[in-house]
Coordinates of C-alpha atoms (C1' of nucleotides) in Angstrom, one line a residue:
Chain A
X1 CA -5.0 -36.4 -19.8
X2 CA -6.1 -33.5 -21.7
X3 CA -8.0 -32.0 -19.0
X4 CA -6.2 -28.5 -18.1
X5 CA -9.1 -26.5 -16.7
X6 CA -12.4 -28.0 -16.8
X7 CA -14.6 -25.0 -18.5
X8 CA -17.6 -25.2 -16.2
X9 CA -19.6 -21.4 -16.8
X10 CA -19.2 -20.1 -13.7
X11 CA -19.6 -16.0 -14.2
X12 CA -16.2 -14.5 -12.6
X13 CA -17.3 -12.4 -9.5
X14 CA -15.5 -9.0 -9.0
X15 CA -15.8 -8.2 -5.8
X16 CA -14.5 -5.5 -4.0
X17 CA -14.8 -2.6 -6.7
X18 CA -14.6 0.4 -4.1
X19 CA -13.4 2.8 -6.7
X20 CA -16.7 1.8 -9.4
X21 CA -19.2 1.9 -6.7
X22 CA -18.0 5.1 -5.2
X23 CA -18.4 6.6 -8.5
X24 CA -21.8 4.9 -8.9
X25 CA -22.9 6.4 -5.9
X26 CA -21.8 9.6 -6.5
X27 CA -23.1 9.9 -10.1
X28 CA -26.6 8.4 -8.4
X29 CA -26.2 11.4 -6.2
X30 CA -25.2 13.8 -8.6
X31 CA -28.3 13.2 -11.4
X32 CA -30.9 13.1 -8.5
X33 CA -29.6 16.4 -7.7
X34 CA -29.1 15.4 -4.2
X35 CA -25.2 17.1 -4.8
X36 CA -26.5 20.1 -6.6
X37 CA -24.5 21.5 -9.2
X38 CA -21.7 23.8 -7.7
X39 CA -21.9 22.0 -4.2
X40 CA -18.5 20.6 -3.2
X41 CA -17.6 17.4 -2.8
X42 CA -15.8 16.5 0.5
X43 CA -14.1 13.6 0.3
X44 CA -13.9 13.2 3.8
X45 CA -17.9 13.5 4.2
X46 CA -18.5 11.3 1.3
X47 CA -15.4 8.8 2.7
X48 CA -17.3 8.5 5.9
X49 CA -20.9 7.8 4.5
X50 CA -19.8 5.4 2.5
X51 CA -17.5 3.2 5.3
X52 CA -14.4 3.8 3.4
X53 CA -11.4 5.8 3.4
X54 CA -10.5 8.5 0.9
X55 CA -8.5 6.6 -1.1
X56 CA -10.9 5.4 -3.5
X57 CA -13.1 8.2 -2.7
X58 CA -10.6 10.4 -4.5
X59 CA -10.1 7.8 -7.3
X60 CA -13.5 7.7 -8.4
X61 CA -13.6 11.7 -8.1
X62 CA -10.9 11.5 -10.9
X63 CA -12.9 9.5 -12.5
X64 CA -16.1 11.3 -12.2
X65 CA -14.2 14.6 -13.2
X66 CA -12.8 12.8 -16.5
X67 CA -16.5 12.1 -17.6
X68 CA -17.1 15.8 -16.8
X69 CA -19.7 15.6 -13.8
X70 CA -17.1 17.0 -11.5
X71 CA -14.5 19.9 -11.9
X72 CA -11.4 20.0 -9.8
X73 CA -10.1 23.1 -8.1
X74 CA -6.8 22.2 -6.4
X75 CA -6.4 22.4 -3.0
X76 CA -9.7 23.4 -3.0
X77 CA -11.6 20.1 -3.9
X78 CA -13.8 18.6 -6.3
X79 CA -17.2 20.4 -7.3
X80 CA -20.4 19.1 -9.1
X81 CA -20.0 20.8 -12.7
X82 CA -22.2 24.0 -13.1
X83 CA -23.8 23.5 -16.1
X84 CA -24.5 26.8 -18.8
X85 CA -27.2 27.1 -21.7
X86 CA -24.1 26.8 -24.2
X87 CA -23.4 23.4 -22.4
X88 CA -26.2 21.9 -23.6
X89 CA -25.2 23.3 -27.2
X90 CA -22.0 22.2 -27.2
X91 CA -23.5 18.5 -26.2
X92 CA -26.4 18.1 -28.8
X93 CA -23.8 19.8 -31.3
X94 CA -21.6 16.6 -30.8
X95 CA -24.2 14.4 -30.8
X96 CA -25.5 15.2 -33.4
X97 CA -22.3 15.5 -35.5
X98 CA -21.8 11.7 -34.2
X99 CA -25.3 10.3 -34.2
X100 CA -25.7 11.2 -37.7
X101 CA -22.5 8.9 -38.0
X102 CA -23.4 6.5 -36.4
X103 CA -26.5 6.2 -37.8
X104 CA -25.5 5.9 -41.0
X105 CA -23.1 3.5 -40.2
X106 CA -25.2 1.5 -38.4
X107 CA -27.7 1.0 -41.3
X108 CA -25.4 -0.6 -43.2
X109 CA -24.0 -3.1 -40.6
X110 CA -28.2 -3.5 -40.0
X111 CA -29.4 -7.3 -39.9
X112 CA -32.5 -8.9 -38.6
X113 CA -31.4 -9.1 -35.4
X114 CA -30.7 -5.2 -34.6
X115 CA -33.1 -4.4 -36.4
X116 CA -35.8 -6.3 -34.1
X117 CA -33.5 -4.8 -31.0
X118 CA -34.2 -1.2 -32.8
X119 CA -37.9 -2.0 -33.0
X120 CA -38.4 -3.3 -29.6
X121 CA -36.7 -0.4 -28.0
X122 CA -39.4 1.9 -29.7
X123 CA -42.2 -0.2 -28.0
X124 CA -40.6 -0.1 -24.6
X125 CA -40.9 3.7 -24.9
X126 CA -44.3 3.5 -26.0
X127 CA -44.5 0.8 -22.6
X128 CA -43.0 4.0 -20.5
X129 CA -45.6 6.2 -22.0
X130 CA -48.3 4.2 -21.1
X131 CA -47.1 3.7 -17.2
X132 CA -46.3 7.5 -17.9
X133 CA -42.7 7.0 -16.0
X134 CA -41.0 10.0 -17.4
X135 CA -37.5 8.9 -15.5
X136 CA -37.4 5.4 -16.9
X137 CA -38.7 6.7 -20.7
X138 CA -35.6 9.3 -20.9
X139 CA -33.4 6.2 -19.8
X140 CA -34.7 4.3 -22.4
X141 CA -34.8 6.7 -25.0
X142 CA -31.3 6.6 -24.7
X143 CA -30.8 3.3 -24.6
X144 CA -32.8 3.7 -27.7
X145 CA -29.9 5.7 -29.2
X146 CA -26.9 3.7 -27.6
X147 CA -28.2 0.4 -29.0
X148 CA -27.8 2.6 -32.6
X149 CA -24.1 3.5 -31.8
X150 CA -23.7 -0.5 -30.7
X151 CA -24.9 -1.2 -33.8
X152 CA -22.5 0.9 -35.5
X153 CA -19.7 -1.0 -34.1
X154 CA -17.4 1.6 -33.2
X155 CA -16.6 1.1 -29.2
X156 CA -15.0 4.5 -28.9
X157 CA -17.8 6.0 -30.7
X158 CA -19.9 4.1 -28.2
X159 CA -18.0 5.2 -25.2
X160 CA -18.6 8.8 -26.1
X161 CA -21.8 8.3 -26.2
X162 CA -21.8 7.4 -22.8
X163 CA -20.3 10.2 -21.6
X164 CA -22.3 13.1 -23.4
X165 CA -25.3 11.1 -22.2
X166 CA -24.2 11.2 -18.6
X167 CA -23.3 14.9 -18.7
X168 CA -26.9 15.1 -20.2
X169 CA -28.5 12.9 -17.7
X170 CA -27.1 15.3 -15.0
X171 CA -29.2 18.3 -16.5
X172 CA -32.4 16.3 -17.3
X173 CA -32.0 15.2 -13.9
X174 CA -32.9 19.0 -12.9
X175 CA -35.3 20.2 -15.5
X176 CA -37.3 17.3 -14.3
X177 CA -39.7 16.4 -16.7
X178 CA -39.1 16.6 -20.0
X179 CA -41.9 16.5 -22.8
X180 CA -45.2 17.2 -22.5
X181 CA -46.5 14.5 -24.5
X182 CA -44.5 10.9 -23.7
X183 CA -46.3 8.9 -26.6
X184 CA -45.6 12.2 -28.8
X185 CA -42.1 11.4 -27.7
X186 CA -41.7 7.4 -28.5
X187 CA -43.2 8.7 -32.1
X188 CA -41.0 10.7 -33.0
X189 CA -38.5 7.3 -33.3
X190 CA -40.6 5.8 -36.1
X191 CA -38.9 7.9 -39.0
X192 CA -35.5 7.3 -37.8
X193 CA -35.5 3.5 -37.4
X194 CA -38.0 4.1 -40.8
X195 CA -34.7 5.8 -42.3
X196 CA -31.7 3.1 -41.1
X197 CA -33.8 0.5 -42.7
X198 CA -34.7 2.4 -45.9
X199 CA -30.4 2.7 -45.8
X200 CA -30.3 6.0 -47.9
X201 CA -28.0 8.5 -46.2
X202 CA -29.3 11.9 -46.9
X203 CA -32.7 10.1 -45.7
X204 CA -30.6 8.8 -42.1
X205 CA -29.5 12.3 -41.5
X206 CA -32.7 14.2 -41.8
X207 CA -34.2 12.6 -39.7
X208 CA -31.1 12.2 -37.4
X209 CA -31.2 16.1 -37.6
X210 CA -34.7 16.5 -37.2
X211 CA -35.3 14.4 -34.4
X212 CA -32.1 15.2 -32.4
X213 CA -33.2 18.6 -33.6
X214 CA -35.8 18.6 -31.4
X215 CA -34.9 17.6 -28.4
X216 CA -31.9 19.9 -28.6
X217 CA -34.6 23.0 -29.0
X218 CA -36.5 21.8 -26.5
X219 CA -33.8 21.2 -23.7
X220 CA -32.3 24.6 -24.4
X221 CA -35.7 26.0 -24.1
X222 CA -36.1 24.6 -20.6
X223 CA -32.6 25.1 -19.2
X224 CA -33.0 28.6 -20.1
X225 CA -36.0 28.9 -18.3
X226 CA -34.5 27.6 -15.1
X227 CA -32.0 30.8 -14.9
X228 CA -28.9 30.4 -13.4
X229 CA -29.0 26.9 -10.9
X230 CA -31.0 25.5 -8.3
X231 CA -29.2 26.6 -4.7
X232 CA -26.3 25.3 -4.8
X233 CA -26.0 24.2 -1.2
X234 CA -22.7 25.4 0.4
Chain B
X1 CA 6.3 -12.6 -13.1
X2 CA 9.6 -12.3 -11.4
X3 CA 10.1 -8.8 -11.8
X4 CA 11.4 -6.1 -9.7
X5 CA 10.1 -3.3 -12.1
X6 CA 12.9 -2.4 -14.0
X7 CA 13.6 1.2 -14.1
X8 CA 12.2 3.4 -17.3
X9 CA 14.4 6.4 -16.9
X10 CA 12.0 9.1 -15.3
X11 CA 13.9 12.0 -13.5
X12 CA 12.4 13.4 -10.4
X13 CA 9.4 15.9 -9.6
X14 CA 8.8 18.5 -7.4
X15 CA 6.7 21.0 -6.7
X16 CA 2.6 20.2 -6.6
X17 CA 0.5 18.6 -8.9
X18 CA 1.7 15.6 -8.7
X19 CA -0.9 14.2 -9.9
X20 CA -0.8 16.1 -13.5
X21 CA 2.6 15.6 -13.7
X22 CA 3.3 12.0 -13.1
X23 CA 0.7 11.6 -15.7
X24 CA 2.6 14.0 -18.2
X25 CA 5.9 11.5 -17.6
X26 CA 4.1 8.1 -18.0
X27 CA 2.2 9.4 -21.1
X28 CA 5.6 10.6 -22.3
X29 CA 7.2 7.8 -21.5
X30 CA 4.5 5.6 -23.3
X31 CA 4.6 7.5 -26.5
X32 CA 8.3 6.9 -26.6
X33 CA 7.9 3.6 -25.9
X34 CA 10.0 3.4 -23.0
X35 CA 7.0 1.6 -21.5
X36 CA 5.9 -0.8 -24.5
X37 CA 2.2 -1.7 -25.4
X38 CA 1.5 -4.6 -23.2
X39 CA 4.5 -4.1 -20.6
X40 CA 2.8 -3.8 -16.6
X41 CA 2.8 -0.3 -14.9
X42 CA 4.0 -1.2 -11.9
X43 CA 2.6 1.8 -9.4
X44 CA 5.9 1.7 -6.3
X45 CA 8.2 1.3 -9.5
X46 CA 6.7 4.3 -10.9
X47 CA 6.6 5.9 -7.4
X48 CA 10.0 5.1 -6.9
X49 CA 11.5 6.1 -10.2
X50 CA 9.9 10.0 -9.6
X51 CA 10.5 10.1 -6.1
X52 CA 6.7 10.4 -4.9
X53 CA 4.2 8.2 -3.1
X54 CA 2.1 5.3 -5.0
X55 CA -1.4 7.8 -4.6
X56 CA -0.8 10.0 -7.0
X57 CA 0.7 7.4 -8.9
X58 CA -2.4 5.5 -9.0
X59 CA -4.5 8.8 -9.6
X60 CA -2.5 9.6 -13.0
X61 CA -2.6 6.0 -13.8
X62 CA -6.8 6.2 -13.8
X63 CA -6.6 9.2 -16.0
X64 CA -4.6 7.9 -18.4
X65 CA -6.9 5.1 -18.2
X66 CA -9.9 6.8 -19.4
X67 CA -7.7 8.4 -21.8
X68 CA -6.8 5.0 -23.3
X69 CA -3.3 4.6 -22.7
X70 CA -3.6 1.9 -20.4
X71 CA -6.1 -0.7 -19.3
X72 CA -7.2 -1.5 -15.5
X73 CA -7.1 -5.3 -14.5
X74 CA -8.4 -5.3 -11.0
X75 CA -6.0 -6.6 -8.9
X76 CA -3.5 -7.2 -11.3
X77 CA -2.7 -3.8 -11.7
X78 CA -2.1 -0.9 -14.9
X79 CA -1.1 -2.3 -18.3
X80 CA 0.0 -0.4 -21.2
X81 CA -2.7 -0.5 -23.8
X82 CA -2.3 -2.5 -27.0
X83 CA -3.5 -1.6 -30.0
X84 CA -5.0 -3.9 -32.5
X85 CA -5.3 -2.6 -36.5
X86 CA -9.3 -2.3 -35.3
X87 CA -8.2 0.4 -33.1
X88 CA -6.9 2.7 -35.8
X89 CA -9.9 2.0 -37.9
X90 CA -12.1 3.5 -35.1
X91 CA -9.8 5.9 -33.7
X92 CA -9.7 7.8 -37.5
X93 CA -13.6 6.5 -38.1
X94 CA -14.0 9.3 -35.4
X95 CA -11.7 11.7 -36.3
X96 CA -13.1 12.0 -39.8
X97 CA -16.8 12.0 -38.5
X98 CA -15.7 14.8 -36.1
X99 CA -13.0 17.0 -37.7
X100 CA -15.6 17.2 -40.8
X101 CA -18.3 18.9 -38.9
X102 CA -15.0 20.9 -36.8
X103 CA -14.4 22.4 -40.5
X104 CA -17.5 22.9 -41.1
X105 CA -17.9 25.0 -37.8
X106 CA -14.5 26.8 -38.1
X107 CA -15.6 27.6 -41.6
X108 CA -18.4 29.6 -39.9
X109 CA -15.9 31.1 -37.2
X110 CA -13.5 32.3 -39.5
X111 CA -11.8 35.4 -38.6
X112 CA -8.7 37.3 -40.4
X113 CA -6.8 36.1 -37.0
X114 CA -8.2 32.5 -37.0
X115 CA -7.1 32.3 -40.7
X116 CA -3.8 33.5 -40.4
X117 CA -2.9 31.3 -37.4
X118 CA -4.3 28.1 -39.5
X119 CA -1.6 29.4 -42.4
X120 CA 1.4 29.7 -40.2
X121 CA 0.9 26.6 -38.8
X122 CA 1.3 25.3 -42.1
X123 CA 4.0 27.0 -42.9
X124 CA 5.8 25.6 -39.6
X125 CA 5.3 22.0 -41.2
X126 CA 6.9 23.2 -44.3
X127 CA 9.7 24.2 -42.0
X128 CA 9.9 20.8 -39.7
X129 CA 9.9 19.5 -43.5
X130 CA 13.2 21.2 -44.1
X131 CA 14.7 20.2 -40.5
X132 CA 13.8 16.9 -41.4
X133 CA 12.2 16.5 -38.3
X134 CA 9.4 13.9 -38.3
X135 CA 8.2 13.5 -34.4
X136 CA 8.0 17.4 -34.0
X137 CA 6.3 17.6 -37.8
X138 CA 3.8 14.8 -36.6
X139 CA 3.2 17.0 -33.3
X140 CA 2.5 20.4 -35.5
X141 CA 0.5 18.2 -37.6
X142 CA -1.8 17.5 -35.1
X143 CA -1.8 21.4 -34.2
X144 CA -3.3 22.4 -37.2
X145 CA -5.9 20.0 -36.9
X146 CA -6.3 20.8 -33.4
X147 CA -6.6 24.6 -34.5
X148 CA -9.4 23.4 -36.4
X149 CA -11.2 22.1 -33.5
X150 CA -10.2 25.6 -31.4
X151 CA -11.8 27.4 -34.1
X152 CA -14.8 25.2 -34.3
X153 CA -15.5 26.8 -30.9
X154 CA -17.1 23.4 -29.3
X155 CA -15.3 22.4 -26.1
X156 CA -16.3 19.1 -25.7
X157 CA -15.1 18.6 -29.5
X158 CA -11.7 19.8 -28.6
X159 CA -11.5 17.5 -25.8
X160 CA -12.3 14.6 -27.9
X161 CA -9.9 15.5 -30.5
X162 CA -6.7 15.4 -27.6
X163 CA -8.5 12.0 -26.6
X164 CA -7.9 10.8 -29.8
X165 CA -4.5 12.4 -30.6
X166 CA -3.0 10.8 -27.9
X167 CA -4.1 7.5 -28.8
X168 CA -2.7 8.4 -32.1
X169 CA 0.2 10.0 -30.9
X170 CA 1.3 6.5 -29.2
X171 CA 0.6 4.5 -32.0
X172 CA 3.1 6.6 -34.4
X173 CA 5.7 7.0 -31.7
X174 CA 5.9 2.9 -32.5
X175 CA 5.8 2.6 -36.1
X176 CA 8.3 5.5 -35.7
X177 CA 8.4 7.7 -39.5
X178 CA 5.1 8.1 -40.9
X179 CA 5.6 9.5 -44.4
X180 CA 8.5 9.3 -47.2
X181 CA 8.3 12.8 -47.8
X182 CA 7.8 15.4 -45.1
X183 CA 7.2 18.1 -47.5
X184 CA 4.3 16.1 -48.9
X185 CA 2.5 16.1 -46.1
X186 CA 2.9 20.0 -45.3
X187 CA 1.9 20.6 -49.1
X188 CA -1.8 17.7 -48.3
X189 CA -2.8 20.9 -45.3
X190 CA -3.1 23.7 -48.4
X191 CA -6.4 22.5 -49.9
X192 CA -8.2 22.0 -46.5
X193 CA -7.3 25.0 -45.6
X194 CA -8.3 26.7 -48.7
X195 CA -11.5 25.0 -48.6
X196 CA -12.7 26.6 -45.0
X197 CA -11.8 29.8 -46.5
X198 CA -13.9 29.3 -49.5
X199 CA -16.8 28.2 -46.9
X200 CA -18.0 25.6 -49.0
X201 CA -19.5 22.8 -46.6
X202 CA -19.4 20.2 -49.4
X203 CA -15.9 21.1 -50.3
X204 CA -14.7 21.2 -47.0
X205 CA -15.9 17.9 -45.9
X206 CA -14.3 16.8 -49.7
X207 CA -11.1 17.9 -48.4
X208 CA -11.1 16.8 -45.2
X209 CA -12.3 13.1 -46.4
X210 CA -9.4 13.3 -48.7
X211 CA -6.8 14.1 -46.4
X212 CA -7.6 12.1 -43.3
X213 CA -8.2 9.4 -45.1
X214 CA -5.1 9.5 -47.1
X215 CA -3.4 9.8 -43.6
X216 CA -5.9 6.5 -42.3
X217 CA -4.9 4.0 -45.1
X218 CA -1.1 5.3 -44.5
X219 CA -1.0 4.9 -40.8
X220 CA -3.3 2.0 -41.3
X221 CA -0.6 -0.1 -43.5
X222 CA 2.0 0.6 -41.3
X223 CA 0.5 -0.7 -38.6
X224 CA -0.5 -4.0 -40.3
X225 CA 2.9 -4.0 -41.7
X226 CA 3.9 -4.6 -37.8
X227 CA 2.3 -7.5 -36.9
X228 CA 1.9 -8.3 -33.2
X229 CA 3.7 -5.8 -31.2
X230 CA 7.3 -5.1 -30.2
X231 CA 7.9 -7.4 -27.6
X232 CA 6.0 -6.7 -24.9
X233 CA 8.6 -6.2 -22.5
X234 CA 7.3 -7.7 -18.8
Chain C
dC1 C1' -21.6 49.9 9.7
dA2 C1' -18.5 48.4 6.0
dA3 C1' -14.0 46.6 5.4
dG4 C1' -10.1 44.4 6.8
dT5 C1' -7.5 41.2 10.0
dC6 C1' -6.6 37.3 12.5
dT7 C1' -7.4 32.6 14.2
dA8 C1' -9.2 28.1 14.6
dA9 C1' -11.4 24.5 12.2
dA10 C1' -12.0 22.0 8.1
dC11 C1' -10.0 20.0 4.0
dT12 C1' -6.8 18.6 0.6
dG13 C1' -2.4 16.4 -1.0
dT14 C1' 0.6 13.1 0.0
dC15 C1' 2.8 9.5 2.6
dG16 C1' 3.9 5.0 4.8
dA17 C1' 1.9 0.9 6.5
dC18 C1' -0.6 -3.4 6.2
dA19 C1' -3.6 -7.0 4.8
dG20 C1' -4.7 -9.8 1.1
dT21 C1' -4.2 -11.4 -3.8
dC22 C1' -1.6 -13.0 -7.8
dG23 C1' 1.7 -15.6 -10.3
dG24 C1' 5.8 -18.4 -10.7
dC25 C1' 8.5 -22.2 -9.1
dG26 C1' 9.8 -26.2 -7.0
dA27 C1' 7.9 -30.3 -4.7
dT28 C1' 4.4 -33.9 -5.0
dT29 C1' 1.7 -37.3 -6.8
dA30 C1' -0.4 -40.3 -10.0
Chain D
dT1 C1' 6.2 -37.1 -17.1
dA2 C1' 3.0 -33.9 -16.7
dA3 C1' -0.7 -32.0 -14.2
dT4 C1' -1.5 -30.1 -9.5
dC5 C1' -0.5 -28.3 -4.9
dG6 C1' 1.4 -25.2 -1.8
dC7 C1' 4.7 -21.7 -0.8
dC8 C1' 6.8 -17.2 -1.2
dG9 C1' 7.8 -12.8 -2.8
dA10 C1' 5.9 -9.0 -5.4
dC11 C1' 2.3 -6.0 -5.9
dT12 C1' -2.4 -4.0 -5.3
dG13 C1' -6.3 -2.1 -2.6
dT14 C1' -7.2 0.4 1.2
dC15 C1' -6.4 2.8 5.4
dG16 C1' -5.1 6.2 9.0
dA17 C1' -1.9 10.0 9.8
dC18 C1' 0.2 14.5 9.1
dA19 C1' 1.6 18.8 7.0
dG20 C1' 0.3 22.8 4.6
dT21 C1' -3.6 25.4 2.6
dT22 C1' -8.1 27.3 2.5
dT23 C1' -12.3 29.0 4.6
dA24 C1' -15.5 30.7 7.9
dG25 C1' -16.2 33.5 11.6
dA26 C1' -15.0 36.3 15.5
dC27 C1' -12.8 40.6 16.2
dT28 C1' -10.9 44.9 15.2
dT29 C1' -10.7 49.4 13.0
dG30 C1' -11.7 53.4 10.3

DNA sequence: CAAGTCTAAACTGTCGACAGTCGGCGATTA
DNA sequence: TAATCGCCGACTGTCGACAGTTTAGACTTG
């Protein structure tokens, strides 16, 4: 009788998550810019229109806060972060500093396999060109540059990846579009996934540099241009 | 799990804040190890203990969840995180990629002021040498380094940095002393900090490389040297 | 008409309560 | 004799309530 559990797959089902979909549904809220940046965030309103109490309303504010969409002023409430020109500096200047890692370390954990996932992401972007859906290529694109930090293999370095790239979400969100040229934008991936297969370092990073380079100009440029924020309601 | 959460030993709060606070004690009381890697954070225990209600409780316990120190299990409650030799592999992969381009940065910042404050925080780890002092030496260790981050001038970098630390910080507060000779480790700080007055970006990342990753294989042993964990007190 | 001043309404921080889940333990059954 | 069942207390997730604080707006006052 060496039958303890039989192992049938069944996927486990989580359930009631209020905390995680509260902070889905405010993060949803907050990158569509329908909680502009500045606006405050009453936990009673948001309890209410979501059919729950403020309990986990609150939690996931915490949560949101940690990631850095949300500041806290006490007793006066949580507010959608206001974001600056040097924001955006201080973000690419990270990202950089770890993609360039990560990069490098991914190249030389590189097999077949993520190598294919690499080149496949670069033809989904060329996909989002073509149906000229500038929301779903910037989604991509990072995906294009998480799946590089997966393959590096270093979860933390992952996880911070995911947060700069929500704090950066939050801002594309309100530039609106991005580039002016998608396919010019899919391109520009070539030399990098060119470089992690090549495997030479100093190779890796240029590119790294120049490509994250570029995006980092351009995003400046435009947050500049939009001067101080968008009204931010109440 | 027949367990009426023992107590931990945490005196009383007042005053507001709660919510900071309660997650200054339980990170305090991690570090030491009163709460071991593993043990169950039970949230009316905790509540109890400090004399406060289980919401804020819960609130500090999701901050120090994103920060590391314990992991969520939905509806099982807050454990206390445990780390694996992986985790210090990742934890100083990080530091090294970041503190390197920190250098680099402060380097750039340098001022007279900046400088001097870099050298008498070396000089207070000679001094916690002499006192013989290892927890407060490993705590003004981390100073310096954090200096460097403050000096960088990058926020976000500074925020990582304390991410990291306290990971760190919890880690060491097990395997208890970290080096054989204190004044060692003071007298490792003198050529990093003579490299980012030199300004030399090869040198500096040399220096940093040599001394992170001394401390890496160091706490890296140590950690393999202690296999599982200290029992995982329930 | 600008600058305070005061007051009521709106919110936050925290609490205690309650329903439902989890895990261990003894009883049960093959 | 060991796997399973069912029960019971401990604990989590969530809620509504309340006190104290902040804010907006009406009302004075110089």
């Amino acid at each position: 009788m060496r039958t303890i559990s039989p192992p049938v797959g069944l996927p486990a089902l989580n359930e009631t998550d209020l905390v995680g979909q509260v902070a889905r549904r405010l993060t949803e809220a907050i990158v569509q810019g329908r909680l502009p940046p500045g606006s405050k965030v009453v936990e009673a309103g948001i309890a209410r229109e979501l059919g729950v109490s403020r309990a986990p309303v609150r939690e996931a504010a915490r949560l949101l806060e940690q990631q850095g969409l949300l500041v806290a002023n006490p007793r006066r409430g949580f507010f959608v972060r206001q974001f600056a020109a040097d924001d955006i500096d201080e973000i690419y200047d990270l990202r950089l500093c770890v993609e360039r890692h990560a990069a490098v370390l991914a190249a030389r954990n590189l097999t077949p396999e993520t190598r294919d996932k690499l080149r496949r992401q670069i033809d989904v972007l060329y996909e989002m060109a073509d149906l000229d859906d500038p929301a779903r290529q910037v989604e991509e694109d990072y995906r294009f540059h998480r799946l590089i930090c997966e393959i590096a293999g270093n979860r933390r370095m992952l996880r911070l990846f995911d947060d700069l790239a929500s704090e950066l979400r939050m801002v594309i969100g309100l530039i609106g579009r991005l580039y002016d040229d998608p396919h010019e934008i899919a391109r520009t991936h070539e030399p990098v996934l060119a470089a992690i297969e090549a495997g030479h370092p100093e190779r890796i990073v240029a590119h790294i540099d120049y490509h994250l380079g570029h995006a980092w100009r351009e995003v400046g440029r435009l947050v500049r241009e939009i001067p101080p924020w968008p009204a931010a309601a109440k």
